[in-house]
mmCIF file of C-alpha atoms in Angstrom:
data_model
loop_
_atom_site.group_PDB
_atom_site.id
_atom_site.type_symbol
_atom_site.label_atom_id
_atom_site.label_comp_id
_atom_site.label_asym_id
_atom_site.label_seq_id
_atom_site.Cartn_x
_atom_site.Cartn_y
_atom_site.Cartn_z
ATOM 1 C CA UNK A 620 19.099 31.615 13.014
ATOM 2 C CA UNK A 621 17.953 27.815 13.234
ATOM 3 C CA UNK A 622 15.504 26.725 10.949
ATOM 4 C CA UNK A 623 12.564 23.920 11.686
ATOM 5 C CA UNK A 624 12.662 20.974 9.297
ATOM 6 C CA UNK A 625 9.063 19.670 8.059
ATOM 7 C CA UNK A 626 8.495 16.312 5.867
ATOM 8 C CA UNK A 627 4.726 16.010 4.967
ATOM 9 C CA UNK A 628 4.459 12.249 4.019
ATOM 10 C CA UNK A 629 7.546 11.742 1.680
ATOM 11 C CA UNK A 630 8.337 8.920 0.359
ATOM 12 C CA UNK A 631 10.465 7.315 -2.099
ATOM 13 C CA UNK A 632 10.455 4.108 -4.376
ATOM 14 C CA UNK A 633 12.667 2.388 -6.294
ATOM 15 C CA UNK A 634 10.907 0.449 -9.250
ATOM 16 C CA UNK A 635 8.415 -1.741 -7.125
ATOM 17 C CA UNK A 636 10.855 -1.457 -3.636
ATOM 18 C CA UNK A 637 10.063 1.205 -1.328
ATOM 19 C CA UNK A 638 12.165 2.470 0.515
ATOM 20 C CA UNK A 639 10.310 5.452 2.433
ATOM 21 C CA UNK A 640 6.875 4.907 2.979
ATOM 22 C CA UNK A 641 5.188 7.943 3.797
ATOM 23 C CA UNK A 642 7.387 9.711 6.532
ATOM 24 C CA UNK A 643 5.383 12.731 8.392
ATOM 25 C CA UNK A 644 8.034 14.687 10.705
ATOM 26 C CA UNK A 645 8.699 17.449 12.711
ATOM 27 C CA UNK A 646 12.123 18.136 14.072
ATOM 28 C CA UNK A 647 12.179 21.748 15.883
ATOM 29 C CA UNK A 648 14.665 24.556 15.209
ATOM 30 C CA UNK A 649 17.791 24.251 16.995
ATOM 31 C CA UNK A 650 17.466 20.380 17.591
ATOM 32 C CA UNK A 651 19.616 17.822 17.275
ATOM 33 C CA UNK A 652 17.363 15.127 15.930
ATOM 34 C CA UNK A 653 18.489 11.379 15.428
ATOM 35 C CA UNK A 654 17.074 8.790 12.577
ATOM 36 C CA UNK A 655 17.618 5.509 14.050
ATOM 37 C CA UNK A 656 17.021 1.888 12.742
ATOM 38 C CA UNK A 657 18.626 -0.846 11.623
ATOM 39 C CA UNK A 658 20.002 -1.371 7.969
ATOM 40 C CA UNK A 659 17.861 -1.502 5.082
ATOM 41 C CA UNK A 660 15.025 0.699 6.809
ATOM 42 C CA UNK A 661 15.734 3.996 4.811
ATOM 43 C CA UNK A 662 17.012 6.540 6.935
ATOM 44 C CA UNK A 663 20.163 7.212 4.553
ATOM 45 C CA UNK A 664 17.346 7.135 1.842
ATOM 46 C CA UNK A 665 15.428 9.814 3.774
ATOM 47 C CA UNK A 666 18.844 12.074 4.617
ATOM 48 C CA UNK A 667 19.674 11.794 1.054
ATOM 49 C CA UNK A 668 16.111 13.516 -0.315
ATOM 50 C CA UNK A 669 16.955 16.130 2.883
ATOM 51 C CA UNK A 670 20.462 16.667 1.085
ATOM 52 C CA UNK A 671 18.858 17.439 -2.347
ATOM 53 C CA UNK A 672 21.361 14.114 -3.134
ATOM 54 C CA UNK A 673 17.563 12.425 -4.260
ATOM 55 C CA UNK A 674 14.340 13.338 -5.156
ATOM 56 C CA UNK A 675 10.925 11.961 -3.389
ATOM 57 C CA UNK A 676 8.781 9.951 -5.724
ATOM 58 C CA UNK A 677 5.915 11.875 -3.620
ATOM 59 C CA UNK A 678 5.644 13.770 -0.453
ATOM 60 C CA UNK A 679 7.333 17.276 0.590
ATOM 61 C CA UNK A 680 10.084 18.786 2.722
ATOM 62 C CA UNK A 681 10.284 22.543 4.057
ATOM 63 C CA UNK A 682 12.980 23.799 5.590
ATOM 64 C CA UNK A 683 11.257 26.866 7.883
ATOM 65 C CA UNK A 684 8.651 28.039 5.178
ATOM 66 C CA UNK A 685 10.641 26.789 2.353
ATOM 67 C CA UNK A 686 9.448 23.930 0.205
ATOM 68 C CA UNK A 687 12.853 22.482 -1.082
ATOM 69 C CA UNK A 688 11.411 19.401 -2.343
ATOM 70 C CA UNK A 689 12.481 19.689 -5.672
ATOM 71 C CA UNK A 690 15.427 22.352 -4.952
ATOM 72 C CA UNK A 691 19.219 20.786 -6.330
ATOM 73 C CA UNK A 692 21.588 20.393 -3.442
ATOM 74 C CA UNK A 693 23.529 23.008 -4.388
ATOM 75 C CA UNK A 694 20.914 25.366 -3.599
ATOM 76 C CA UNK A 695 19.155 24.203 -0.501
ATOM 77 C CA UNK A 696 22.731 25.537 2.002
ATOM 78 C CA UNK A 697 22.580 22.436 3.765
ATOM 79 C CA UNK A 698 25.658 21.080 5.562
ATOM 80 C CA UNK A 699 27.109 17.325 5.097
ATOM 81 C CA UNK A 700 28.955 15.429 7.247
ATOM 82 C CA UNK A 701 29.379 12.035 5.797
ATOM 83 C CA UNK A 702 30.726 8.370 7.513
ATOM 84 C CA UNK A 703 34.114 8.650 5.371
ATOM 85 C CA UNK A 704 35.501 12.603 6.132
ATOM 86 C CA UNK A 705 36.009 13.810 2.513
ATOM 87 C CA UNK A 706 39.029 15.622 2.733
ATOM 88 C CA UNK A 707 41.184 16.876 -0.178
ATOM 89 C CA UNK A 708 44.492 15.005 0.653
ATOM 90 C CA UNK A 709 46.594 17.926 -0.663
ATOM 91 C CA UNK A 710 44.870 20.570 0.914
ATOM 92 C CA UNK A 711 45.820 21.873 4.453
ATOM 93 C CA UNK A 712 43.166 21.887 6.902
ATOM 94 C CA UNK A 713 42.636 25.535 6.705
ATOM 95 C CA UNK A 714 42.023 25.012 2.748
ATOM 96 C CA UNK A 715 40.090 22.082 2.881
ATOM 97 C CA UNK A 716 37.303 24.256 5.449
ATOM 98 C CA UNK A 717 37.947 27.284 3.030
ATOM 99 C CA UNK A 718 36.814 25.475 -0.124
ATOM 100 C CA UNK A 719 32.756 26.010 0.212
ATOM 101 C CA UNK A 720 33.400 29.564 0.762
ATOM 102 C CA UNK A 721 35.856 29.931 -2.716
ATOM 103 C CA UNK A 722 33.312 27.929 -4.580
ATOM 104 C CA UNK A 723 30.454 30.592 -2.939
ATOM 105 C CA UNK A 724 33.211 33.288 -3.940
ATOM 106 C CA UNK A 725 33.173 34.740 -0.657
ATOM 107 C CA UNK A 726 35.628 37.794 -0.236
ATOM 108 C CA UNK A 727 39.067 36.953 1.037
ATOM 109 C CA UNK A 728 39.109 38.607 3.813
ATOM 110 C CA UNK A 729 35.474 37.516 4.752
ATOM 111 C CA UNK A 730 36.028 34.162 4.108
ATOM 112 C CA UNK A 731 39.640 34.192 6.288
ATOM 113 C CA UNK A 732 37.653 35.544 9.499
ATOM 114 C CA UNK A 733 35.155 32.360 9.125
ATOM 115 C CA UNK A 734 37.506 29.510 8.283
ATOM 116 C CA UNK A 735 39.164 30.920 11.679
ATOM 117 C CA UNK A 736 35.850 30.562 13.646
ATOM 118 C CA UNK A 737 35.139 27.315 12.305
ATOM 119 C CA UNK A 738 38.092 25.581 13.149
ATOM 120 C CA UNK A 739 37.964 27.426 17.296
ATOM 121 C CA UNK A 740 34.691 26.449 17.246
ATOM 122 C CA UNK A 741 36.273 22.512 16.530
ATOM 123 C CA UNK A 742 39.170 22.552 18.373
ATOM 124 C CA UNK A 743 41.435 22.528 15.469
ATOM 125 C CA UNK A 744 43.183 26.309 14.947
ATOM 126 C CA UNK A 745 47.226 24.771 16.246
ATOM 127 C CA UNK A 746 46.537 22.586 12.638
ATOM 128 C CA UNK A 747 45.357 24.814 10.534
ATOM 129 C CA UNK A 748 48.195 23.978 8.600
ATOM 130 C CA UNK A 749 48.856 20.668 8.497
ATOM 131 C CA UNK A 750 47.445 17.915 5.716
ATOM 132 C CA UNK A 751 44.478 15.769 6.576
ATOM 133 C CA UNK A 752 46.673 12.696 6.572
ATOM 134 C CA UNK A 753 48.889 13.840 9.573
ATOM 135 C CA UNK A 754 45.463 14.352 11.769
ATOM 136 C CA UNK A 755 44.099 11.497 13.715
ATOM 137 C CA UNK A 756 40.471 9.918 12.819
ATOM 138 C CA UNK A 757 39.257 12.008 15.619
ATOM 139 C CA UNK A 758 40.556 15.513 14.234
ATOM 140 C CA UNK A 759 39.534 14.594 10.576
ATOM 141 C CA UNK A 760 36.068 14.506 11.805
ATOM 142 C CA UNK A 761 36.663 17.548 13.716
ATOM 143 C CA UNK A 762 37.387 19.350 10.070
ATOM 144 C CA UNK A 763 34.950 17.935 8.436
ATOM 145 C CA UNK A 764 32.584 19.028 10.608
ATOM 146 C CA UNK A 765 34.158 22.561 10.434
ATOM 147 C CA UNK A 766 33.769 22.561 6.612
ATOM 148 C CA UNK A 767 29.918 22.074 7.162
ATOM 149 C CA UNK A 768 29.755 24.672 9.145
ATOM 150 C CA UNK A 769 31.739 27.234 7.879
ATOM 151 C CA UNK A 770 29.105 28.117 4.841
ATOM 152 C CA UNK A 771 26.104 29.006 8.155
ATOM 153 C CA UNK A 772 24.351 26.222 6.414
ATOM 154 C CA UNK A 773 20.520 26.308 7.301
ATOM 155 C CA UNK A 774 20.393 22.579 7.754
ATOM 156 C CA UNK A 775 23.324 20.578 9.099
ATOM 157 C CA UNK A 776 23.548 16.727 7.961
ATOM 158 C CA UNK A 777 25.487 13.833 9.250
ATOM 159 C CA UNK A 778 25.444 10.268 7.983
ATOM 160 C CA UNK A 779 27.029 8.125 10.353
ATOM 161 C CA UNK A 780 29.822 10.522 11.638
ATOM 162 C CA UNK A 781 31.604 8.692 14.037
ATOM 163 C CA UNK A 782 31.212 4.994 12.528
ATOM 164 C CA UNK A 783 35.309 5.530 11.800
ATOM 165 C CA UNK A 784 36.454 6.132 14.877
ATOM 166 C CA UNK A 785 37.612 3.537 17.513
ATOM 167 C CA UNK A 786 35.079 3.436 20.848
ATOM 168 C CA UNK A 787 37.184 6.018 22.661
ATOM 169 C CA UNK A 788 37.270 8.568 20.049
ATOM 170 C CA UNK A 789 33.839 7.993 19.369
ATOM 171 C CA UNK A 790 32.737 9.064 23.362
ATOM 172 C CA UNK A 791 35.237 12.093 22.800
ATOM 173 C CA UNK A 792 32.917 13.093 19.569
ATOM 174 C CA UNK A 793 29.666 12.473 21.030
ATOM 175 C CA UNK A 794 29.850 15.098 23.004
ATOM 176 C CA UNK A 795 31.565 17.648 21.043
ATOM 177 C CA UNK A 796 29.250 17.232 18.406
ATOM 178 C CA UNK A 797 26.782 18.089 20.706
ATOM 179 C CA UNK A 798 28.765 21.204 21.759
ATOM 180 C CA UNK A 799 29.397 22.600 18.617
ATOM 181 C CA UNK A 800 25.912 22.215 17.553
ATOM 182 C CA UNK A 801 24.252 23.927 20.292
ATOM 183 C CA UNK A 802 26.856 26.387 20.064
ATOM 184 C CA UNK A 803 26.132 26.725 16.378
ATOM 185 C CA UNK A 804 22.385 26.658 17.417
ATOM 186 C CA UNK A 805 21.472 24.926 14.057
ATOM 187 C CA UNK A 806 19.364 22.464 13.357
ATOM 188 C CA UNK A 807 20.977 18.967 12.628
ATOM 189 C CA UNK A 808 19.776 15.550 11.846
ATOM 190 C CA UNK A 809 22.232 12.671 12.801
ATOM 191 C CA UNK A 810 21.352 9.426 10.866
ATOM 192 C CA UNK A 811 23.016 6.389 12.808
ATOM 193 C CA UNK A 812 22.266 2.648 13.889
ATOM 194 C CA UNK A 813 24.215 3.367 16.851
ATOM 195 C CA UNK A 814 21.726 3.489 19.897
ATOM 196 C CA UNK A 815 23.699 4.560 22.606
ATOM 197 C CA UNK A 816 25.080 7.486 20.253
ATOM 198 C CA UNK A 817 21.269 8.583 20.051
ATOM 199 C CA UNK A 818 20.818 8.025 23.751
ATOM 200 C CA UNK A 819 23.222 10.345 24.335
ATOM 201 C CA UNK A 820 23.285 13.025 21.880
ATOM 202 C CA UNK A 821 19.981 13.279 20.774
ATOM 203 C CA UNK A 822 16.981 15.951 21.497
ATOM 204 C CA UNK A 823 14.976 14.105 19.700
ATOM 205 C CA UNK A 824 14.441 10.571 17.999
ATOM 206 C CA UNK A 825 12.789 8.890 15.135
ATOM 207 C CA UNK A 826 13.075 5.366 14.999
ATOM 208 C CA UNK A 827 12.713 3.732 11.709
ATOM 209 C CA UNK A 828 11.321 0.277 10.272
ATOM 210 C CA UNK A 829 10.745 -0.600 6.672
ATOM 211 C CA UNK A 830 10.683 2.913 5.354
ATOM 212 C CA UNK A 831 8.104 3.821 8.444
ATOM 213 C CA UNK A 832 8.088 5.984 11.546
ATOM 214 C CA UNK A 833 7.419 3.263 14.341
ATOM 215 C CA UNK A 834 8.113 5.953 17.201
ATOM 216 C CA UNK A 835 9.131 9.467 17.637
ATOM 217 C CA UNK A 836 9.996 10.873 21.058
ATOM 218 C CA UNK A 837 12.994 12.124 23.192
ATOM 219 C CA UNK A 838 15.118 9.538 24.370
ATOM 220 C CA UNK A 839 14.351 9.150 27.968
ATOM 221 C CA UNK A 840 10.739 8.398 26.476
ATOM 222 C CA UNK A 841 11.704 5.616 24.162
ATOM 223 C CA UNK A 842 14.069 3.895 26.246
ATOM 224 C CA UNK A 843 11.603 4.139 29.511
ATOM 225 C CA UNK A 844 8.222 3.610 27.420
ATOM 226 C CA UNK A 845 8.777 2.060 24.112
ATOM 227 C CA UNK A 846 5.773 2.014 21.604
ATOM 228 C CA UNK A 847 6.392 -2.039 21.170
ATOM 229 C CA UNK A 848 8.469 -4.665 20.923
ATOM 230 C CA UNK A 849 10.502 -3.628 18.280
ATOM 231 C CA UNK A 850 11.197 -0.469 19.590
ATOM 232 C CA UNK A 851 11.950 -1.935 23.237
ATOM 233 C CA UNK A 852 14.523 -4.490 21.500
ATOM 234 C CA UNK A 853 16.080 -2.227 19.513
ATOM 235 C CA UNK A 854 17.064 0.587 21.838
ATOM 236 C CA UNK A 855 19.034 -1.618 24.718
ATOM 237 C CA UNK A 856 18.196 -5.311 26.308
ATOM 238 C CA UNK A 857 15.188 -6.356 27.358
ATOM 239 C CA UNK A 858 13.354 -9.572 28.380
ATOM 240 C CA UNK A 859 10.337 -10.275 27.117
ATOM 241 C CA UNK A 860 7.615 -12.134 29.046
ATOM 242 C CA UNK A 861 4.014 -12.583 27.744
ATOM 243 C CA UNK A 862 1.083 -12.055 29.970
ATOM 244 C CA UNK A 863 -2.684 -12.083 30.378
ATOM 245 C CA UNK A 864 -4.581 -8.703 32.053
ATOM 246 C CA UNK A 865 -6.629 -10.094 35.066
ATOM 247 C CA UNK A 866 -7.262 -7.073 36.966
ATOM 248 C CA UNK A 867 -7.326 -2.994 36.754
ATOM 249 C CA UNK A 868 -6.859 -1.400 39.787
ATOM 250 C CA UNK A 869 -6.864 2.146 39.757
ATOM 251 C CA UNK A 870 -3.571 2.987 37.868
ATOM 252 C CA UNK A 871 -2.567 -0.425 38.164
ATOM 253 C CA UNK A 872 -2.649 -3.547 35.744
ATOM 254 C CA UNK A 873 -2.545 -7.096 37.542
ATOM 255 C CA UNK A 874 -0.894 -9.634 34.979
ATOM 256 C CA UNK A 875 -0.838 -13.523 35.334
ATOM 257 C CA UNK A 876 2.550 -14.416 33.413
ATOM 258 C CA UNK A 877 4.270 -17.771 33.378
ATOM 259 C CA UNK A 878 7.072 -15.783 36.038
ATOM 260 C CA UNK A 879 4.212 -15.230 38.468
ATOM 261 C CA UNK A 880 1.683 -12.666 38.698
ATOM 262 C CA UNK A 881 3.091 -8.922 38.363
ATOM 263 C CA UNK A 882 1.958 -5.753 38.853
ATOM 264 C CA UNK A 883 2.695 -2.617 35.969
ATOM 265 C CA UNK A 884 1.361 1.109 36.185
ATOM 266 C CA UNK A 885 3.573 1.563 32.277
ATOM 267 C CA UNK A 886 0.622 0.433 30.533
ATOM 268 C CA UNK A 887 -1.023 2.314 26.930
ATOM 269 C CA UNK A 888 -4.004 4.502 27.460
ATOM 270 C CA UNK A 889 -6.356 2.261 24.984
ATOM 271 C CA UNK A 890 -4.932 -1.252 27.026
ATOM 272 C CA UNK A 891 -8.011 -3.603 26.826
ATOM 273 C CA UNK A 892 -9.103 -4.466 30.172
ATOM 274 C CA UNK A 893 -8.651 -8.020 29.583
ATOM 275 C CA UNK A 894 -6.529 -9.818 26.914
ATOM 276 C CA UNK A 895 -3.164 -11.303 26.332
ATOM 277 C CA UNK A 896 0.009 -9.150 26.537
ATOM 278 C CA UNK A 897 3.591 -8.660 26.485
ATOM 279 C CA UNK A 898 5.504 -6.945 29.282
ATOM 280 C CA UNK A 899 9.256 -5.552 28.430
ATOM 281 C CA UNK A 900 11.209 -5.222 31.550
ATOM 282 C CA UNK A 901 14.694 -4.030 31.590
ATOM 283 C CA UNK A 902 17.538 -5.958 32.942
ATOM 284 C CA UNK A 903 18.932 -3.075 34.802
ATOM 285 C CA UNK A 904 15.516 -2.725 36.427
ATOM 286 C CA UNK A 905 15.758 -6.285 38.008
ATOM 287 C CA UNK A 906 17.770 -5.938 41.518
ATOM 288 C CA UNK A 907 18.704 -8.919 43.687
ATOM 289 C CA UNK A 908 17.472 -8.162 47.270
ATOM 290 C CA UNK A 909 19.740 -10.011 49.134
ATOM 291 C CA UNK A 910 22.844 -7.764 47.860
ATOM 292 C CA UNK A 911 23.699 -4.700 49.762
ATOM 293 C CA UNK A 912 22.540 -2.931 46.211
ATOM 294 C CA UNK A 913 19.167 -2.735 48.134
ATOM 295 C CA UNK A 914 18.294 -1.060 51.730
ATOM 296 C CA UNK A 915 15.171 -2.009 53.492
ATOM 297 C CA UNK A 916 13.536 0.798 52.047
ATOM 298 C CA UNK A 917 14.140 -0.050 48.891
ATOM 299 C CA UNK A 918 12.355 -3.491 49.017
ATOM 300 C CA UNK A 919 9.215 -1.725 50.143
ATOM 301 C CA UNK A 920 8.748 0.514 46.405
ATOM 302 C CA UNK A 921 9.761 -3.166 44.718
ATOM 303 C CA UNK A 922 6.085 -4.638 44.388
ATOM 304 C CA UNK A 923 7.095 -7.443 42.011
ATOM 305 C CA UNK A 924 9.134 -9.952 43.907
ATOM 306 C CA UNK A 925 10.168 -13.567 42.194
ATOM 307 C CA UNK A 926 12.167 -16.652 43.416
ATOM 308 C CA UNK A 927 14.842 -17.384 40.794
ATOM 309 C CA UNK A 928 17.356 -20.127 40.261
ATOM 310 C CA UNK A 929 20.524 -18.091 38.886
ATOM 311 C CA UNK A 930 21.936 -20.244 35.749
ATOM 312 C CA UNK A 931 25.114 -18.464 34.597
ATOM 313 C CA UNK A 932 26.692 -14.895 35.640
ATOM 314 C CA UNK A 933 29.770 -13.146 33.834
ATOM 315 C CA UNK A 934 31.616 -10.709 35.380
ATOM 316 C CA UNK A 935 32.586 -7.379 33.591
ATOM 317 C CA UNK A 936 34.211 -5.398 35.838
ATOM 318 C CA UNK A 937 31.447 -2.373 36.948
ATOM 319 C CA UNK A 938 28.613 -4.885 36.386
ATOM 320 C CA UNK A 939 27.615 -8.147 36.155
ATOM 321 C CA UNK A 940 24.995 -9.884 34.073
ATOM 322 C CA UNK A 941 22.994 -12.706 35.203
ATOM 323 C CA UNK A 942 20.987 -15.635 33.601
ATOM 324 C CA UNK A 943 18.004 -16.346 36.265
ATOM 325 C CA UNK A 944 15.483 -19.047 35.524
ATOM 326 C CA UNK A 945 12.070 -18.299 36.525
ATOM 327 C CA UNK A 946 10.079 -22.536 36.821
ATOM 328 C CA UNK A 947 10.580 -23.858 33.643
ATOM 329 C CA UNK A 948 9.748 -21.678 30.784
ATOM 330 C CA UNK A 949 11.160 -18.058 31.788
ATOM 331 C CA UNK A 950 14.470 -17.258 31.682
ATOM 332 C CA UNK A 951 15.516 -13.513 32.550
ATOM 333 C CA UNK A 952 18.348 -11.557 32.024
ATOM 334 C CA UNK A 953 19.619 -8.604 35.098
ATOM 335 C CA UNK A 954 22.353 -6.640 35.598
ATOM 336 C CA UNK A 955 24.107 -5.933 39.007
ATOM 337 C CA UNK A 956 26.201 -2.307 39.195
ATOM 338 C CA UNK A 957 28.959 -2.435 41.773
ATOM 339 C CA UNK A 958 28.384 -6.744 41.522
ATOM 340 C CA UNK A 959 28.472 -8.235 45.208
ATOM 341 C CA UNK A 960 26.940 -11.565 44.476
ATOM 342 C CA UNK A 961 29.186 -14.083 42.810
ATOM 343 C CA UNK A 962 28.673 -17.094 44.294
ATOM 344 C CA UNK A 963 27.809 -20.850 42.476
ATOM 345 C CA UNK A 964 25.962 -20.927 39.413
ATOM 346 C CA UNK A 965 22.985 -22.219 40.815
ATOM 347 C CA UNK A 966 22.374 -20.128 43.871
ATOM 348 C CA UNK A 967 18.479 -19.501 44.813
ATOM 349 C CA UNK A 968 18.202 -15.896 44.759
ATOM 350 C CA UNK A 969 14.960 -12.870 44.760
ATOM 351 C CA UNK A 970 14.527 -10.773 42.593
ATOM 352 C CA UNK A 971 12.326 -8.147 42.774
ATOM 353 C CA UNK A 972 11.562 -4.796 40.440
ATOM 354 C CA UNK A 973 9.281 -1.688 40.898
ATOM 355 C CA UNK A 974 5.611 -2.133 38.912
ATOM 356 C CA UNK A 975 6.872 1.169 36.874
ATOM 357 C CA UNK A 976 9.535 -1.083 35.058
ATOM 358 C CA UNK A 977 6.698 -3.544 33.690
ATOM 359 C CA UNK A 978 6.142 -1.547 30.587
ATOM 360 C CA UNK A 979 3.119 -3.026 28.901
ATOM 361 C CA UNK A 980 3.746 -3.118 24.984
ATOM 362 C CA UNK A 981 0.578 -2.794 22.301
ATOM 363 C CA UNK A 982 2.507 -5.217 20.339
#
C-alpha cells in the first residue's frame, strides 16, 4: 500500500550555509513527485534527510503517520536509486536484486519468488544471470531499480537516475520508470535538473531555489502558468517583455509594452490594476500567419497581432526557430512545427498569439 510523504518546514544548515530553508510539502500516496532546480538549491540535500542519509537541523518528515525524522536509514524501508547504479561487479543480476532481502534474512524460498517479480516487473528475467558489466547503461538502471523495489520499500528514492544514460536510453527510461512505478503503486520522489524528464514523468512538481519552494504544481500548471520569472525560465524558453497595466476589462488585462499593446486573460488573482509588469510568452505560442500553420479561423482566436522584421532562423529538421525584431528594443524568439517559411533573413513577417499565452508574472 502507498504511503503519503509529509515535510513540515525542514530544513537543514551547514555551519552558517543553509541549504534547506524551511521546506513545507505534500506529495500524495501513489505519486510520482519531482524536485526540480538547478545546482546548489538543495534538493539532493532534501532527498538525503528523506533517505535517513542526513538529519534536519529543524523541521519534520512523516511518512503516512510516521514521524521518521530522526529514524537511521536502515530503518525507515525506503528505496534508493542513485545517479551511478551501485552494482556489486561480481554478483549476477539475480544476486545483486537478492542482496536487501539476505541482509533482511528473508526465507529462501520467499526471497527467490520476489527477486523473480522484481526483475519481470523491469524487463530483465533472460539476464538474471549475467554480471552487471555485460548489461548496457540502460539495463543497469533497470536492476537497480529492481533492487529498490524488491524489499516493498514504503518510500521509493531516485537521485538523478537517468543522468548516465545517452538521450535515447534516457526517453526509453522515462517511461518505464513511470510504468513500473504505477505498477508498483508506490510513492516515489525523483530529484533531477532535467526539465523535460519532469515534464514528462512527473504527477507532481516542486521547483526549488536557494533551499526554498518557489512553486509546487502538476506540470501542465507550471509550464502553462508559472509563479514568476524564475520559474517561467527555468522550465523551457521564454521571452520576456516588460509591460505597464492600462486597462481591465472583464477577464482581460490591456498592457502597453515596448512590442505594442497586448492583450492577456493569464494574469494573478491579486494583479494591481495598474502598475508595471512582466509578460512571459512562449516561443511555441508565437505563430507566423502568413504560413499555412494557420487557417482563417485560426487568426480570428489570435488577438495579439505584431509586425516583425525576422533577423536570423535555423533550421532543425521538425521545427524551426526564429529571431524576430519587434522596433528597436524587443527581440523575440518563435518556433515554427512542420517550418514552411524559410525565406531571407530579413523578411517582414506577422506574428500573432492568443491573449491566453501572455502569462502575466508577479515577479
Amino acid at each position: 500500500m502507498s504511503t503519503p510523504i509529509t515535510l513540515h518546514n525542514v530544513r537543514k544548515q551547514f555551519g552558517q550555509t543553509v541549504a534547506v530553508a524551511g521546506i513545507d510539502l505534500q506529495i500524495n500516496a501513489g505519486h510520482l513527485f519531482f524536485l526540480l532546480g538547478p545546482s546548489g538549491c538543495g534538493k539532493t540535500t532534501l532527498l538525503r534527510m528523506l533517505a535517513g542519509f542526513s538529519e534536519p537541523t529543524g523541521g519534520t518528515i512523516h511518512f503516512g503517520k510516521l514521524d521518521v525524522t530522526r529514524v537511521p536509514a536502515n530503518k525507515r524501508n525506503c528505496g534508493m536509486v542513485f545517479q551511478g547504479y551501485a552494482l556489486w561487479p561480481h554478483m549476477t543480476v539475480a544476486q545483486n536484486v537478492a542482496f536487501g532481502l539476505e541482509v533482511r534474512k528473508v526465507e529462501a524460498k520467499e526471497r527467490d519468488k520476489r527477486v523473480e517479480s522484481a526483475l519481470a516487473s523491469v524487463r530483465m528475467t533472460p539476464y538474471a544471470q549475467r554480471k552487471p558489466n555485460e548489461l548496457s547503461g540502460g539495463q543497469q538502471q533497470r536492476v537497480a531499480l529492481a533492487r529498490a523495489l524488491v524489499i516493498e520499500p514504503t518510500v521509493l528514492l531516485l537521485d538523478e537516475p537517468l543522468s548516465n544514460l545517452d538521450a535515447k536510453l534516457r526517453l526509453e527510461m522515462r517511461s518505464e520508470i513511470k510504468r513500473i512505478c504505477n505498477e508498483a503503486n508506490i510513492t516515489a520522489l525523483y530529484v533531477t535538473h532535467d526539465q523535460k524528464e519532469a515534464l514528462s514523468m512527473a504527477d507532481g512538481i516542486a521547483v526549488l531555489r536557494d533551499g526554498k519552494v518557489v512553486q509546487v504544481g502538476k506540470p501542465r500548471e507550471l509550464y502553462d502558468r508559472p509563479a514568476n520569472r524564475f520559474v517561467a525560465d527555468f522550465l523551457g524558453e521564454t521571452n520576456f517583455v516588460p509591460g505597464e497595466v492600462v486597462a481591465r476589462e472583464r477577464d482581460r488585462v490591456v498592457l502597453e509594452t515596448p512590442a505594442g499593446r497586448l492583450v492577456s486573460t493569464a494574469y494573478p488573482g491579486d494583479l494591481p490594476s495598474t502598475g508595471n509588469v512582466t509578460c512571459s510568452i512562449r516561443p511555441e505560442a508565437i505563430r507566423l500567419v502568413h504560413t499555412r500553420s494557420v487557417g482563417p479561423q485560426d487568426s480570428t482566436a489570435l488577438v495579439n497581432t505584431l509586425d516583425v522584421q525576422r533577423k536570423d532562423v535555423v533550421y532543425l529538421g521538425e521545427v524551426s526557430q526564429h529571431t524576430l525584431a519587434v522596433g528597436e528594443h524587443v527581440t523575440l524568439k518563435a518556433f515554427e512545427l512542420h517550418p514552411q517559411s524559410l525565406n531571407g533573413d530579413t523578411d517582414s513577417l506577422r506574428v500573432a498569439f492568443d491573449a491566453a499565452d501572455v502569462v502575466i508574472l508577479r515577479d
